Coordinates of C-alpha atoms in Angstrom, one line a residue:
H19 CA -18.4 11.0 -16.2
L20 CA -16.2 13.8 -15.0
H21 CA -13.5 12.9 -17.5
T22 CA -14.0 13.0 -21.3
N23 CA -12.8 10.1 -23.4
E24 CA -9.9 12.2 -24.6
E25 CA -8.8 12.9 -21.0
I26 CA -9.0 9.2 -20.1
I27 CA -7.0 8.2 -23.1
M28 CA -4.4 10.9 -22.3
M29 CA -4.1 9.6 -18.7
N30 CA -3.7 6.1 -19.9
E31 CA -1.0 7.0 -22.4
Q32 CA 0.9 9.1 -19.9
S33 CA 1.1 6.1 -17.5
E34 CA 1.6 3.4 -20.1
L35 CA 4.0 0.6 -19.0
L36 CA 3.5 -2.1 -21.6
N37 CA 6.8 -3.8 -22.6
E38 CA 7.9 -6.8 -24.5
H39 CA 10.5 -8.0 -22.0
N40 CA 7.9 -8.7 -19.3
P41 CA 4.6 -9.5 -21.1
L42 CA 2.8 -10.2 -17.7
L43 CA 2.9 -6.5 -17.1
S44 CA 0.7 -5.9 -20.2
T45 CA -1.5 -9.0 -20.1
Y46 CA -4.2 -7.7 -17.8
I47 CA -4.0 -4.1 -18.8
G48 CA -4.0 -4.9 -22.5
A49 CA -7.1 -7.1 -22.1
I50 CA -9.2 -4.5 -20.4
D51 CA -9.4 -1.1 -22.1
D52 CA -12.7 0.2 -20.6
Y53 CA -12.5 2.7 -17.8
D54 CA -15.6 1.5 -16.0
I55 CA -14.6 -2.1 -16.1
K56 CA -11.2 -1.3 -14.6
C57 CA -12.8 0.7 -11.9
D58 CA -15.3 -2.0 -11.2
Y59 CA -12.5 -4.5 -10.7
L60 CA -10.5 -2.1 -8.4
Y61 CA -13.7 -1.4 -6.3
E62 CA -14.9 -5.1 -6.2
Y63 CA -13.8 -5.6 -2.6
C64 CA -15.3 -2.2 -1.6
D65 CA -18.6 -3.1 -3.2
S66 CA -18.7 -6.5 -1.6
V67 CA -18.0 -5.1 1.8
L68 CA -20.8 -2.5 1.4
A69 CA -23.1 -5.3 0.2
N70 CA -22.2 -7.3 3.4
H71 CA -20.6 -10.2 1.4
Y72 CA -17.6 -9.9 3.7
D73 CA -17.8 -10.0 7.5
V74 CA -15.5 -7.1 8.4
C75 CA -15.1 -4.7 11.3
L76 CA -16.7 -1.2 11.4
E77 CA -13.4 0.6 10.4
V78 CA -13.1 -1.5 7.2
H79 CA -16.7 -0.8 6.3
Q80 CA -16.1 2.9 6.9
A81 CA -13.0 2.8 4.7
C82 CA -14.9 1.3 1.9
Q83 CA -17.8 3.7 2.2
R84 CA -15.3 6.6 2.1
A85 CA -13.7 5.2 -1.1
K86 CA -17.2 4.7 -2.7
D87 CA -18.3 8.2 -1.7
N88 CA -15.2 9.7 -3.1
F89 CA -15.6 7.9 -6.5
E90 CA -19.2 9.0 -6.8
Q91 CA -18.3 12.5 -6.0
S92 CA -15.5 12.5 -8.6
L93 CA -18.1 11.6 -11.3
T94 CA -20.8 14.1 -10.3
D95 CA -19.1 17.1 -8.7
P96 CA -17.0 19.2 -11.2
D97 CA -15.3 21.0 -8.3
Y98 CA -14.0 17.8 -6.7
P99 CA -10.2 18.2 -6.8
F100 CA -9.4 14.5 -7.5
Y101 CA -9.9 11.9 -10.1
F102 CA -9.5 8.1 -10.2
D103 CA -7.0 6.7 -12.7
P104 CA -7.2 2.8 -12.6
Q105 CA -4.1 2.4 -14.8
T106 CA -1.4 2.8 -12.1
P107 CA -2.9 0.4 -9.5
L108 CA -3.4 -2.2 -12.3
K109 CA 0.2 -1.9 -13.3
F110 CA 1.2 -2.2 -9.7
E111 CA -0.7 -5.4 -9.5
K112 CA 1.1 -6.8 -12.5
F113 CA 4.4 -5.5 -11.1
C114 CA 3.8 -7.6 -8.0
A115 CA 3.0 -10.7 -10.0
Q116 CA 6.5 -10.5 -11.5
F117 CA 7.7 -11.8 -8.1
E118 CA 7.1 -15.1 -6.5
H119 CA 6.4 -16.1 -2.9
L120 CA 9.7 -17.2 -1.4
E121 CA 8.5 -19.4 1.5
G122 CA 5.6 -21.3 2.9
D123 CA 2.9 -23.2 1.0
L124 CA 2.8 -20.5 -1.6
G125 CA 6.5 -20.6 -2.3
G126 CA 7.3 -20.5 -6.0
T127 CA 3.9 -19.1 -7.0
P128 CA 3.4 -15.5 -8.4
F129 CA 2.4 -12.9 -5.8
E130 CA -1.2 -12.2 -6.7
L131 CA -2.9 -9.4 -4.7
M132 CA -5.9 -10.6 -2.8
P133 CA -9.1 -8.5 -3.0
W134 CA -8.4 -6.5 0.1
Q135 CA -4.9 -5.7 -1.1
V136 CA -6.3 -4.7 -4.5
F137 CA -8.6 -2.3 -2.6
I138 CA -5.7 -0.8 -0.6
F139 CA -3.4 -0.1 -3.6
G140 CA -6.3 0.8 -5.8
Q141 CA -6.9 3.7 -3.5
I142 CA -3.4 4.7 -2.8
F143 CA -2.1 4.6 -6.4
G144 CA -5.4 5.3 -8.2
W145 CA -6.4 8.7 -6.8
K146 CA -4.7 11.8 -8.3
K147 CA -5.0 15.5 -8.2
K148 CA -6.7 17.3 -11.0
A149 CA -4.3 20.3 -10.5
N150 CA -1.1 18.4 -11.4
Q151 CA -2.0 14.8 -12.0
K152 CA 0.1 13.8 -9.0
R153 CA -0.9 11.2 -6.3
R154 CA -3.6 12.4 -3.9
F155 CA -2.5 10.2 -0.9
T156 CA 0.8 11.1 0.7
E157 CA 0.2 9.2 3.8
A158 CA -1.2 5.7 4.3
Y159 CA -2.0 3.8 7.5
V160 CA -2.8 0.1 7.2
E161 CA -3.4 -1.9 10.3
V162 CA -3.6 -5.7 10.1
P163 CA -2.8 -8.6 12.4
R164 CA 0.4 -10.6 12.0
G165 CA 0.6 -13.3 9.3
N166 CA -1.3 -11.4 6.7
G167 CA 1.6 -10.6 4.4
K168 CA 2.7 -7.3 5.7
S169 CA 6.4 -7.7 4.8
F170 CA 5.7 -8.9 1.2
M171 CA 3.4 -6.0 0.5
A172 CA 5.7 -3.5 2.1
S173 CA 8.7 -4.7 0.0
C174 CA 6.7 -4.5 -3.2
V175 CA 5.8 -0.9 -2.4
L176 CA 9.5 -0.1 -1.8
L177 CA 10.5 -1.5 -5.1
W178 CA 7.7 0.1 -7.0
M179 CA 8.5 3.5 -5.6
L180 CA 12.1 3.1 -6.3
T181 CA 11.8 1.9 -9.9
M182 CA 8.3 2.7 -11.4
D183 CA 6.9 5.9 -9.9
D184 CA 8.5 8.3 -12.5
E185 CA 10.4 10.1 -9.9
S186 CA 13.9 11.5 -10.5
G187 CA 16.5 10.4 -7.9
P188 CA 14.0 8.7 -5.6
Q189 CA 15.2 8.1 -2.0
V190 CA 13.3 5.2 -0.6
F191 CA 13.5 4.0 3.0
S192 CA 12.4 1.0 5.0
V193 CA 12.0 2.4 8.6
A194 CA 11.4 0.5 11.9
T195 CA 12.2 0.9 15.6
S196 CA 15.7 -0.7 15.1
Q197 CA 18.1 -1.3 12.2
N198 CA 17.5 -5.0 12.4
Q199 CA 13.7 -4.6 12.2
A200 CA 14.1 -2.1 9.3
R201 CA 16.1 -4.7 7.5
I202 CA 13.3 -7.2 7.5
V203 CA 11.3 -5.5 4.8
F204 CA 14.5 -4.3 3.1
N205 CA 15.9 -7.8 2.9
K206 CA 12.7 -9.1 1.6
A207 CA 12.9 -6.6 -1.2
R208 CA 16.6 -7.7 -1.9
E209 CA 15.5 -11.3 -2.0
L210 CA 12.7 -10.5 -4.5
L211 CA 15.1 -8.8 -6.9
L212 CA 17.8 -11.5 -6.5
S213 CA 15.3 -14.2 -7.3
K214 CA 14.4 -12.4 -10.7
P215 CA 17.7 -11.3 -12.2
D216 CA 16.3 -10.5 -15.7
F217 CA 13.6 -8.4 -14.3
T218 CA 16.0 -6.7 -11.9
E219 CA 18.3 -5.8 -14.8
W220 CA 15.3 -4.4 -16.7
L221 CA 14.4 -2.3 -13.7
G222 CA 17.9 -0.9 -13.7
C223 CA 18.6 -2.2 -10.1
E224 CA 21.9 -3.1 -8.5
V225 CA 21.3 -5.2 -5.3
R226 CA 24.0 -4.6 -2.7
A227 CA 24.4 -5.7 0.9
H228 CA 23.2 -2.5 2.5
D229 CA 21.3 -0.7 -0.2
I230 CA 19.6 -1.1 -3.6
K231 CA 20.7 1.3 -6.3
C232 CA 18.4 2.1 -9.3
N233 CA 19.9 3.7 -12.4
K234 CA 17.4 4.4 -15.2
E235 CA 16.1 7.1 -17.5
V236 CA 13.2 9.1 -16.1
N237 CA 11.4 11.7 -18.2
G238 CA 14.4 11.9 -20.6
T239 CA 17.1 12.3 -18.0
Q240 CA 19.3 9.7 -16.1
S241 CA 18.0 9.1 -12.6
F242 CA 19.9 7.5 -9.7
G243 CA 17.7 6.2 -6.9
V244 CA 18.5 4.3 -3.7
C245 CA 16.6 2.2 -1.2
V246 CA 18.1 1.9 2.3
P247 CA 16.9 0.5 5.7
K248 CA 16.8 3.2 8.4
S249 CA 16.2 3.3 12.2
P250 CA 15.2 6.4 14.1
M251 CA 18.4 6.2 16.2
G252 CA 20.5 9.4 16.4
K253 CA 20.1 11.7 13.4
R254 CA 19.7 8.9 10.8
L255 CA 16.4 10.5 9.6
D256 CA 17.7 14.1 9.5
G257 CA 18.4 15.9 6.2
L258 CA 16.8 13.4 3.9
N259 CA 15.0 14.1 0.6
I260 CA 12.4 11.4 0.9
H261 CA 10.3 10.1 -1.9
C262 CA 8.9 7.1 0.0
T263 CA 9.1 5.6 3.5
V264 CA 7.6 2.3 4.4
I265 CA 7.3 2.0 8.2
D266 CA 7.1 -1.5 9.7
E267 CA 5.4 -1.9 13.0
L268 CA 4.7 1.8 13.6
H269 CA 3.2 1.0 17.0
V270 CA 6.6 0.0 18.4
I271 CA 8.2 3.3 17.6
Q272 CA 8.0 5.2 20.9
D273 CA 8.9 8.7 19.9
P274 CA 6.4 10.6 17.6
E275 CA 9.2 12.9 16.5
T276 CA 10.4 10.1 14.3
Y277 CA 7.3 10.2 12.2
Y278 CA 7.4 14.0 12.0
K279 CA 11.0 14.0 10.8
I280 CA 9.9 11.7 8.0
L281 CA 6.9 14.0 7.3
T282 CA 9.2 17.0 6.9
G283 CA 11.6 15.0 4.8
I284 CA 9.0 14.6 2.0
G285 CA 8.4 18.3 1.5
K286 CA 10.5 18.7 -1.6
R287 CA 8.8 15.8 -3.5
K288 CA 5.7 16.2 -5.7
Q289 CA 4.1 12.9 -5.0
P290 CA 5.8 11.3 -1.9
L291 CA 4.4 8.5 0.1
I292 CA 4.7 7.6 3.7
M293 CA 3.1 4.1 4.3
A294 CA 2.8 2.5 7.7
I295 CA 1.9 -1.2 7.6
T296 CA 1.5 -2.2 11.2
T297 CA -0.1 -4.6 13.7
A298 CA -2.2 -3.1 16.5
G299 CA -0.7 -1.5 19.6
V300 CA -1.9 -0.7 23.1
D301 CA -0.1 2.6 23.9
S302 CA -2.1 5.6 22.7
T303 CA 0.9 7.9 23.3
T304 CA 3.2 6.3 20.7
I305 CA 3.1 7.5 17.1
G306 CA 1.3 4.3 16.3
G307 CA -1.4 5.1 18.8
I308 CA -1.7 8.7 17.5
K309 CA -2.0 7.6 13.8
N310 CA -4.5 4.9 14.8
S311 CA -6.6 7.6 16.5
E312 CA -6.3 9.9 13.5
A313 CA -7.4 7.0 11.2
R314 CA -10.5 6.3 13.3
Q315 CA -11.4 10.0 13.2
V316 CA -11.0 10.2 9.5
L317 CA -13.0 7.0 8.9
S318 CA -15.8 8.2 11.2
K319 CA -15.9 11.7 9.5
Q320 CA -14.9 13.5 12.7
I321 CA -12.0 15.1 10.8
E322 CA -11.2 15.4 7.1
K323 CA -7.8 14.7 5.7
E324 CA -7.9 14.1 2.0
S325 CA -4.2 13.2 1.7
F326 CA -4.5 10.4 4.3
F327 CA -5.6 6.8 3.3
C328 CA -6.4 4.5 6.2
S329 CA -8.0 1.2 6.9
I330 CA -7.9 -1.1 10.0
W331 CA -8.6 -4.8 9.9
K332 CA -9.6 -6.1 13.4
A333 CA -12.4 -7.6 15.3
D334 CA -15.2 -5.4 16.6
D335 CA -15.4 -4.7 20.3
S336 CA -18.7 -6.6 20.5
D337 CA -17.3 -9.8 18.9
D338 CA -16.7 -12.9 21.0
E339 CA -12.8 -12.9 21.2
Y340 CA -12.7 -16.7 21.3
A341 CA -15.1 -17.4 18.3
L342 CA -13.7 -18.8 15.1
S343 CA -15.7 -16.1 13.2
T344 CA -13.8 -13.4 15.0
L345 CA -10.5 -14.8 13.7
K346 CA -11.8 -14.8 10.2
K347 CA -13.1 -11.2 10.5
A348 CA -9.8 -9.8 11.8
N349 CA -7.5 -11.6 9.3
P350 CA -8.1 -10.7 5.6
C351 CA -5.7 -13.3 4.4
W352 CA -7.6 -16.0 6.3
A353 CA -7.6 -18.4 3.3
N354 CA -3.8 -18.4 3.1
I355 CA -2.6 -18.3 6.7
G356 CA -2.0 -20.9 9.4
Q357 CA -5.5 -21.2 10.5
E358 CA -4.9 -24.2 12.8
Q359 CA -2.1 -22.4 14.7
L360 CA -4.1 -19.2 15.0
R361 CA -7.1 -21.2 16.4
N362 CA -4.9 -23.1 18.8
T363 CA -3.4 -19.8 20.1
Q364 CA -6.9 -18.4 20.5
L365 CA -8.1 -21.4 22.5
S366 CA -5.0 -21.5 24.6
A367 CA -5.7 -17.9 25.6
K368 CA -9.2 -18.8 26.6
Q369 CA -8.0 -21.6 28.8
T370 CA -5.2 -19.6 30.4
P371 CA -6.3 -17.7 33.6
A372 CA -5.9 -14.0 33.4

């Protein structure tokens, strides 16, 4: 292995999050203390895709191959600038499990990441730079159809980045094409905290109508963070010192300048994150179209961008658009979504003249 046992122990100790108040956070991590077993778990979806156990599109297969190639290189190439630390994504998974689904058939049950989500956050939070132990990926593009839990995932990312990322004074934003749209993910984050008052208090959060404040000690000093919904209207994105931005429905944002303002706003942070969780768009001139094209080029190895994580769940062009198997392939949460409604919509489209 690239890392000695002493290095792995040091990394684990540096990121330790076990606590008595919330034993769920330590249950899984405490039960597994072997580096290889942890990595196997976080790469289970990736390995299953590459073994053709899941029917996925080309882009997901490419994303998994990229992840696997990176991991193998980190173990064999001493000059590879990144290493994989499984502790942080495992902690993120247990952090998510502190919250419960608030609606639908799963309402009242803990939010357990599905294998494809474990893969996403394993990559985003697991990879770090050897030079400074900070996060490798500063941008993430995840494209997935409606109904696959985008808002819940996005709200958990917001709360993790506000409270658990060891960043002093984090400024965290939910961004969308309008203020009302930006509030969808933000309100979901508020609801999650309000549903768990003890955990919210432990996190140091104060939930207010238009923002979420976080007051806690980070690296020995008092830190004051904030989470706010933002739209690109006017100059609302100017002059920000951004630690994290979660962008909902990137393809709807017309002006690419919006994204570039966010990109310049993260310049002063050591491990910032811009995460776009979006459905597919049709306009290649929007920032959503531009990032979709960039993601496809990264996945197909036409370009290299080591700081950019990307994966796209969709049907392949050769698939029968009216087949049930196509719906299953495009929707990674197929087991937990309204299958009958999706199927009815698909069949209605087939019967409706163009």
